[in-house]
CSV table of C-alpha atoms in Angstrom, one decimal:
chain,number,residue,atom,x,y,z
A,1,GLY,CA,110.2,95.9,80.4
A,2,ALA,CA,107.5,98.3,81.4
A,3,VAL,CA,108.6,101.4,83.0
A,4,VAL,CA,106.6,103.8,85.2
A,5,SER,CA,108.2,107.1,86.1
A,6,GLN,CA,107.1,108.9,89.2
A,7,HIS,CA,108.2,112.5,89.9
A,8,PRO,CA,109.3,114.0,92.1
A,9,SER,CA,111.0,111.4,94.2
A,10,ARG,CA,111.1,113.6,97.3
A,11,VAL,CA,109.3,116.7,98.4
A,12,ILE,CA,109.8,118.8,101.5
A,13,CYS,CA,107.4,121.7,101.9
A,14,LYS,CA,105.6,123.8,104.4
A,15,SER,CA,102.2,123.1,105.9
A,16,GLY,CA,99.4,124.5,103.9
A,17,THR,CA,101.0,124.2,100.5
A,18,SER,CA,99.7,121.9,97.7
A,19,VAL,CA,101.9,119.3,96.2
A,20,LYS,CA,101.5,117.6,92.8
A,21,ILE,CA,103.0,114.2,92.0
A,22,GLU,CA,103.2,112.9,88.5
A,23,CYS,CA,103.0,109.3,87.3
A,24,ARG,CA,103.9,108.4,83.7
A,25,SER,CA,103.9,105.1,81.9
A,26,LEU,CA,106.8,105.4,79.5
A,27,ASP,CA,106.4,102.5,77.1
A,28,PHE,CA,102.8,101.3,77.4
A,29,GLN,CA,99.3,102.7,77.5
A,30,ALA,CA,97.9,102.6,81.0
A,31,THR,CA,94.2,102.3,81.0
A,32,THR,CA,94.2,102.2,84.7
A,33,MET,CA,96.4,103.9,87.3
A,34,PHE,CA,96.5,103.4,91.0
A,35,TRP,CA,97.7,105.6,93.8
A,36,TYR,CA,98.9,104.1,97.1
A,37,ARG,CA,100.2,105.3,100.3
A,38,GLN,CA,102.7,103.5,102.5
A,39,PHE,CA,103.2,104.2,106.2
A,40,PRO,CA,106.4,103.1,107.9
A,41,LYS,CA,106.6,99.3,108.2
A,42,LYS,CA,103.1,99.0,106.8
A,43,SER,CA,101.7,97.6,103.6
A,44,LEU,CA,100.6,99.6,100.5
A,45,MET,CA,97.3,101.2,101.1
A,46,LEU,CA,95.2,101.8,98.0
A,47,MET,CA,94.0,105.3,97.9
A,48,ALA,CA,92.2,105.5,94.6
A,49,THR,CA,91.9,104.0,91.2
A,50,SER,CA,91.6,106.1,88.0
A,51,ASN,CA,90.8,105.2,84.5
A,52,GLU,CA,91.8,107.5,81.7
A,53,GLY,CA,89.2,110.1,81.0
A,54,SER,CA,86.9,109.4,84.0
A,55,LYS,CA,86.7,110.3,87.6
A,56,ALA,CA,88.8,108.5,90.1
A,57,THR,CA,87.3,105.9,92.4
A,58,TYR,CA,88.4,106.6,96.0
A,59,GLU,CA,88.8,104.0,98.7
A,60,GLN,CA,86.8,104.4,101.9
A,61,GLY,CA,88.3,106.9,104.2
A,62,VAL,CA,90.3,108.8,101.5
A,63,GLU,CA,89.2,112.4,101.1
A,64,LYS,CA,88.7,113.1,97.5
A,65,ASP,CA,88.9,116.9,98.0
A,66,LYS,CA,92.2,116.4,99.8
A,67,PHE,CA,93.8,114.1,97.3
A,68,LEU,CA,92.9,115.2,93.8
A,69,ILE,CA,93.6,112.7,91.0
A,70,ASN,CA,93.6,113.5,87.4
A,71,HIS,CA,94.2,110.9,84.7
A,72,ALA,CA,94.2,113.0,81.6
A,73,SER,CA,95.8,110.6,79.2
A,74,LEU,CA,96.8,107.0,78.8
A,75,THR,CA,100.3,107.8,80.0
A,76,LEU,CA,99.9,110.3,82.7
A,77,SER,CA,98.1,110.6,86.1
A,78,THR,CA,98.6,113.2,88.7
A,79,LEU,CA,98.0,113.2,92.5
A,80,THR,CA,97.7,116.6,94.1
A,81,VAL,CA,97.8,116.7,97.9
A,82,THR,CA,95.9,120.0,98.7
A,83,SER,CA,96.7,122.1,101.7
A,84,ALA,CA,99.1,119.5,103.0
A,85,HIS,CA,99.6,119.0,106.7
A,86,PRO,CA,102.3,117.1,108.7
A,87,GLU,CA,99.9,114.1,108.9
A,88,ASP,CA,100.0,113.8,105.1
A,89,SER,CA,103.7,113.0,105.3
A,90,SER,CA,104.1,109.6,103.8
A,91,PHE,CA,105.5,107.6,100.9
A,92,TYR,CA,103.2,107.8,97.9
A,93,ILE,CA,103.4,105.3,95.1
A,94,CYS,CA,101.6,105.1,91.8
A,95,SER,CA,101.2,102.1,89.5
A,96,ALA,CA,100.0,101.8,86.0
A,97,GLN,CA,98.3,98.9,84.3
A,98,ALA,CA,97.5,97.9,80.8
A,99,PRO,CA,94.5,95.6,80.3
A,100,ASN,CA,95.0,92.0,81.7
A,101,GLN,CA,98.6,92.9,82.7
A,102,PRO,CA,100.1,93.2,86.2
A,103,GLN,CA,100.5,96.6,87.7
A,104,HIS,CA,103.9,98.2,87.3
A,105,PHE,CA,105.0,100.6,90.0
A,106,GLY,CA,106.8,103.9,90.1
A,107,ASP,CA,109.6,104.4,92.6
A,108,GLY,CA,107.5,106.4,94.9
A,109,THR,CA,107.5,110.0,96.3
A,110,ARG,CA,108.6,110.7,99.8
A,111,LEU,CA,106.5,113.6,101.0
A,112,SER,CA,107.5,115.5,104.1
A,113,ILE,CA,105.4,118.3,105.4
A,114,LEU,CA,107.0,120.6,107.9
B,1,ASP,CA,89.9,93.7,108.3
B,2,GLN,CA,93.0,92.4,106.5
B,3,GLN,CA,92.0,90.3,103.4
B,4,VAL,CA,95.6,89.4,102.6
B,5,LYS,CA,97.8,88.3,105.4
B,6,GLN,CA,101.5,87.6,105.6
B,7,ASN,CA,102.0,86.5,109.2
B,8,SER,CA,105.8,86.5,109.1
B,9,PRO,CA,107.1,90.1,109.2
B,10,SER,CA,110.6,88.9,108.6
B,11,LEU,CA,112.6,85.8,107.5
B,12,SER,CA,116.3,85.0,107.4
B,13,VAL,CA,117.8,82.4,105.2
B,14,GLN,CA,121.3,81.2,104.4
B,15,GLU,CA,122.5,81.8,100.9
B,16,GLY,CA,121.9,78.8,98.7
B,17,ARG,CA,119.0,77.5,100.8
B,18,ILE,CA,115.3,77.7,100.0
B,19,SER,CA,113.3,80.7,101.1
B,20,ILE,CA,109.6,80.1,101.6
B,21,LEU,CA,107.3,83.1,102.0
B,22,ASN,CA,103.7,82.4,103.0
B,23,CYS,CA,100.5,84.3,102.4
B,24,ASP,CA,96.9,83.7,103.4
B,25,TYR,CA,93.7,85.3,102.1
B,26,THR,CA,90.2,85.5,103.3
B,27,ASN,CA,88.2,86.5,100.3
B,28,SER,CA,87.1,83.7,98.0
B,29,MET,CA,86.4,86.2,95.3
B,30,PHE,CA,90.1,86.7,94.6
B,31,ASP,CA,90.9,85.1,91.3
B,32,TYR,CA,94.5,86.1,90.6
B,33,PHE,CA,97.5,86.4,92.9
B,34,LEU,CA,100.8,88.2,92.6
B,35,TRP,CA,104.1,88.6,94.3
B,36,TYR,CA,106.0,91.8,94.3
B,37,LYS,CA,109.5,92.6,95.6
B,38,LYS,CA,110.4,95.9,97.0
B,39,TYR,CA,113.7,97.5,97.9
B,40,PRO,CA,113.9,100.5,100.2
B,41,ALA,CA,112.9,103.8,98.7
B,42,GLU,CA,111.8,102.1,95.5
B,43,GLY,CA,108.4,101.0,94.2
B,44,PRO,CA,107.5,97.3,94.2
B,45,THR,CA,108.6,95.2,91.2
B,46,PHE,CA,106.4,92.5,89.9
B,47,LEU,CA,107.9,89.1,90.4
B,48,ILE,CA,105.5,86.3,89.6
B,49,SER,CA,101.7,85.6,89.5
B,50,ILE,CA,99.3,82.8,89.5
B,51,SER,CA,95.7,82.4,88.3
B,52,SER,CA,93.2,80.7,90.6
B,53,ILE,CA,92.7,78.0,88.0
B,54,LYS,CA,96.3,76.8,88.6
B,55,ASP,CA,98.1,75.4,91.6
B,56,LYS,CA,101.7,76.1,90.6
B,57,ASN,CA,103.6,78.6,88.5
B,58,GLU,CA,107.3,78.6,88.0
B,59,ASP,CA,109.7,81.2,86.7
B,60,GLY,CA,113.4,80.4,87.1
B,61,ARG,CA,114.3,80.4,90.8
B,62,PHE,CA,110.8,81.5,91.8
B,63,THR,CA,107.8,79.2,92.2
B,64,VAL,CA,104.4,80.1,93.5
B,65,PHE,CA,102.1,77.5,94.9
B,66,LEU,CA,98.4,78.1,95.4
B,67,ASN,CA,96.1,76.0,97.7
B,68,LYS,CA,92.6,77.3,97.1
B,69,SER,CA,90.9,75.2,99.6
B,70,ALA,CA,93.2,76.5,102.3
B,71,LYS,CA,93.2,80.0,100.9
B,72,HIS,CA,97.0,79.9,101.1
B,73,LEU,CA,99.8,80.6,98.7
B,74,SER,CA,103.5,80.5,99.1
B,75,LEU,CA,106.5,81.8,97.2
B,76,HIS,CA,109.6,79.6,97.0
B,77,ILE,CA,113.0,81.0,96.1
B,78,VAL,CA,115.7,78.5,95.4
B,79,PRO,CA,118.6,78.9,95.6
B,80,SER,CA,118.3,82.1,97.7
B,81,GLN,CA,120.9,84.8,96.8
B,82,PRO,CA,121.9,87.9,98.8
B,83,GLY,CA,120.3,90.1,96.1
B,84,ASP,CA,117.0,88.5,97.0
B,85,SER,CA,117.0,90.4,100.3
B,86,ALA,CA,114.0,92.7,100.1
B,87,VAL,CA,110.4,93.1,101.3
B,88,TYR,CA,108.1,90.7,99.5
B,89,PHE,CA,104.4,91.6,99.1
B,90,CYS,CA,101.7,89.1,98.4
B,91,ALA,CA,98.8,90.6,96.5
B,92,ALA,CA,95.4,89.4,95.4
B,93,ARG,CA,93.1,90.7,92.7
B,94,MET,CA,89.4,90.7,92.6
B,95,LYS,CA,88.0,90.6,89.1
B,96,THR,CA,86.2,94.0,89.1
B,97,SER,CA,86.0,96.6,86.4
B,98,TYR,CA,89.1,98.2,87.9
B,99,ASP,CA,91.2,95.1,88.6
B,100,LYS,CA,91.7,96.3,92.2
B,101,VAL,CA,94.6,94.6,94.0
B,102,ILE,CA,94.9,94.1,97.7
B,103,PHE,CA,98.3,93.9,99.2
B,104,GLY,CA,99.5,92.0,102.2
B,105,PRO,CA,101.7,93.7,104.9
B,106,GLY,CA,104.9,92.2,103.4
B,107,THR,CA,107.6,89.9,104.6
B,108,SER,CA,111.2,91.2,104.9
B,109,LEU,CA,113.6,88.6,103.6
B,110,SER,CA,117.3,88.6,104.5
B,111,VAL,CA,119.5,86.2,102.7
B,112,ILE,CA,122.7,85.8,104.6
B,113,PRO,CA,125.9,85.2,102.6
């Protein structure tokens, strides 16, 4: 089946640093990738949608300068949390999608900012 | 404004019995519905889906029913197994150029041996 690899699975870092999370589709070409954030006991909140080779579309309330998304190829998208602060601590999940197929999710990244 | 609702945050079912997870939506522009299963510290796994032109889709122990007039769908798992214990997310997709999917808040299912 389709596999989406997300790395790293866990990050602990100091306030003010920038953190990059990678999302790779391993056995299919993902024309679209999505980035979600999940708060404890809450649903997945879509942050942004990215199509390969074009700028990401951010959801309302998500700061594009804070959460930089790059979708450089059909198999790789990255999310960079810039100048991270404790309130950015969360579980971030990516998903990848081929045309007319369901999204397939990575296993998420637990980000903890001290 | 929650467009996809799962009003039961949790559900407990005895092993072997039927689990019924419910989902309601408000946006009539949704044309495709999905169920995902999620274990702790893992990403959601796609389970089953249904197009708005159908009212039922079955895959093994999993059946999804769609009632468009009521804007309601349900996932039936029968027989329920302990390994089914997880959080189940209902999701709905609006046909846009980006195939954006809206997730419900999830229902935590516990199947008791």
